[in-house]
Amino acid sequence: MNAQRLSCIYGKKGTMMRRSNIRCAVAAAMAAFLVGACGQSTGTGSVASTGGNPSANSTSRQPWTEADLNRVALGKSDGEKFGSIPMSTGPSERRAEPVECSAIAQTLGRSSSAYAANARINRQYSGKGTRPGVVMTLASHKISDAKRVVREFRTAADKCTAFKEGRSSYGDVDVQPDPVYGDESASLRLVEVASYPDGEKIRVPHAVVVLRQGTTVAMFHNFERPKASDGKKPTGIPDELVEAQVKKIREFGVVK
C-alpha cells in the first residue's frame, strides 16, 4: 500500500497524472473491498474436539473450532508476515450473472462460499519485495459441505468464461491444471475489467486456489495491484505458501 501511495504522489502531470490517479483509486478501492467485504465474526465454533485432544485430527469428520483454525493457520512462527480481519461464519450472499458462476464470485474478496461454516478465519500475507500479498481464508465445515464447496467451485470454473457481479465484470476465466493440494483442489485465473467515464479500461488479473484437507477448506486469492507487478510474472499463488499451509493442517493434532 505504501508503494501505491507513493505512485499517487509522484505521478506525472497531465494525462499521465490522471491515469496514475485512476490506477491508485482502483488499488485503494480493491484494498477496501478486501477488508470491508468480510463482515464480522459470529462465533468461535461449537463443535467440541474429540478424545480430550485440544484439536481434532485433520482426518476427523469433526469440523474444527475457530481456536483450532487460529492455531493451524500459518503465522509469524512460520516465517510469514500477515494481517487478519474478522470473518462471518454465515453463507455468502454474493450472486453472479449468470448465477452458475456465483461460486467463483464468492471466492473474490470475501473468500467465502454458499455454505455456512462452523468457523472461518482470514489471513492477509505480505509478499517479499514488491510481490503482491495473498489473502487466505480457512473454513471448517461438516465433511459433506466441505466437499461441495470444492466441487461447486470446480464446476463453475469449468462452465463460466465470463460473468458479472455487482458493478464488476470478469472474463478470461481460465481453469489451471489441478495443483494437487490436500485431499482435492482446483485453481483458476481470471481478469476483472474496470471501466471509467473517459473510456479508459483497466484489466486486473486475479488468481484463486480452493482446496480441501479433511473438513477444512482453504481459499487463496491474489490480484495484480497497479504498479505492484514487474510485468514479467503473471499473478498467482506461491506454491510454497499453499504447501506449507496444507502440511500444517494435515499434521495438526496428530499424536507423534
XYZ file of N, CA and C in Angstrom, residues 64 69 71-75 78 121 123 125 136-138 211 213 216 218 220 239-251:
96
model
N -13.458 -28.243 12.770
C -12.680 -27.576 13.797
C -13.366 -26.316 14.293
N -8.584 -23.343 14.117
C -8.139 -22.729 12.870
C -7.061 -21.687 13.118
N -4.901 -21.740 15.495
C -3.663 -22.441 15.827
C -3.009 -23.036 14.576
N -3.815 -23.470 13.625
C -3.268 -24.165 12.459
C -2.845 -23.203 11.351
N -3.353 -21.972 11.347
C -3.019 -21.023 10.287
C -1.551 -20.616 10.352
N -0.920 -20.495 9.208
C 0.453 -20.016 9.159
C 0.542 -18.634 9.788
N 1.661 -18.365 10.426
C 1.827 -17.069 11.072
C 3.289 -16.719 11.237
N 5.980 -19.268 11.562
C 6.309 -19.994 10.331
C 7.058 -19.108 9.341
N -11.735 -18.106 9.409
C -10.759 -17.069 9.730
C -10.075 -16.589 8.459
N -6.491 -14.561 6.730
C -5.114 -14.084 6.845
C -4.752 -13.340 5.570
N -1.396 -12.230 3.766
C 0.051 -12.398 3.815
C 0.771 -11.299 3.060
N -5.871 -15.336 2.385
C -6.258 -16.726 2.607
C -7.388 -16.802 3.619
N -8.329 -17.691 3.375
C -9.385 -17.977 4.335
C -9.379 -19.466 4.642
N -9.461 -19.794 5.919
C -9.650 -21.180 6.351
C -11.053 -21.299 6.926
N -8.982 -25.437 -1.942
C -8.603 -26.811 -1.631
C -9.297 -27.285 -0.364
N -8.721 -30.068 2.876
C -7.950 -31.044 3.630
C -8.818 -31.479 4.798
N -11.573 -29.122 6.475
C -11.150 -27.720 6.366
C -10.976 -27.320 4.902
N -9.520 -24.375 2.435
C -8.625 -23.219 2.355
C -8.813 -22.551 1.001
N -7.319 -19.325 -1.378
C -6.252 -18.353 -1.577
C -6.631 -17.463 -2.754
N 3.370 -21.516 -4.587
C 3.233 -22.925 -4.193
C 3.706 -23.160 -2.766
N 4.826 -22.518 -2.405
C 5.400 -22.789 -1.089
C 4.464 -22.356 0.030
N 3.691 -21.290 -0.199
C 2.738 -20.819 0.810
C 1.607 -21.825 0.987
N 1.039 -22.285 -0.127
C -0.077 -23.235 -0.061
C 0.390 -24.562 0.528
N 1.520 -25.055 0.068
C 2.007 -26.347 0.553
C 2.322 -26.313 2.042
N 2.881 -25.198 2.509
C 3.176 -25.071 3.941
C 1.887 -25.080 4.751
N 0.843 -24.410 4.237
C -0.422 -24.384 4.960
C -1.091 -25.754 4.965
N -1.087 -26.442 3.837
C -1.680 -27.779 3.770
C -0.965 -28.728 4.731
N 0.350 -28.652 4.772
C 1.126 -29.515 5.664
C 0.754 -29.268 7.114
N 0.587 -28.002 7.471
C 0.261 -27.688 8.864
C -1.143 -28.171 9.223
N -2.086 -28.051 8.279
C -3.435 -28.570 8.524
C -3.388 -30.082 8.701
N -2.650 -30.747 7.818
C -2.586 -32.206 7.845
C -1.973 -32.727 9.147
N -0.963 -32.018 9.640
C -0.229 -32.502 10.802
C -0.815 -32.032 12.127
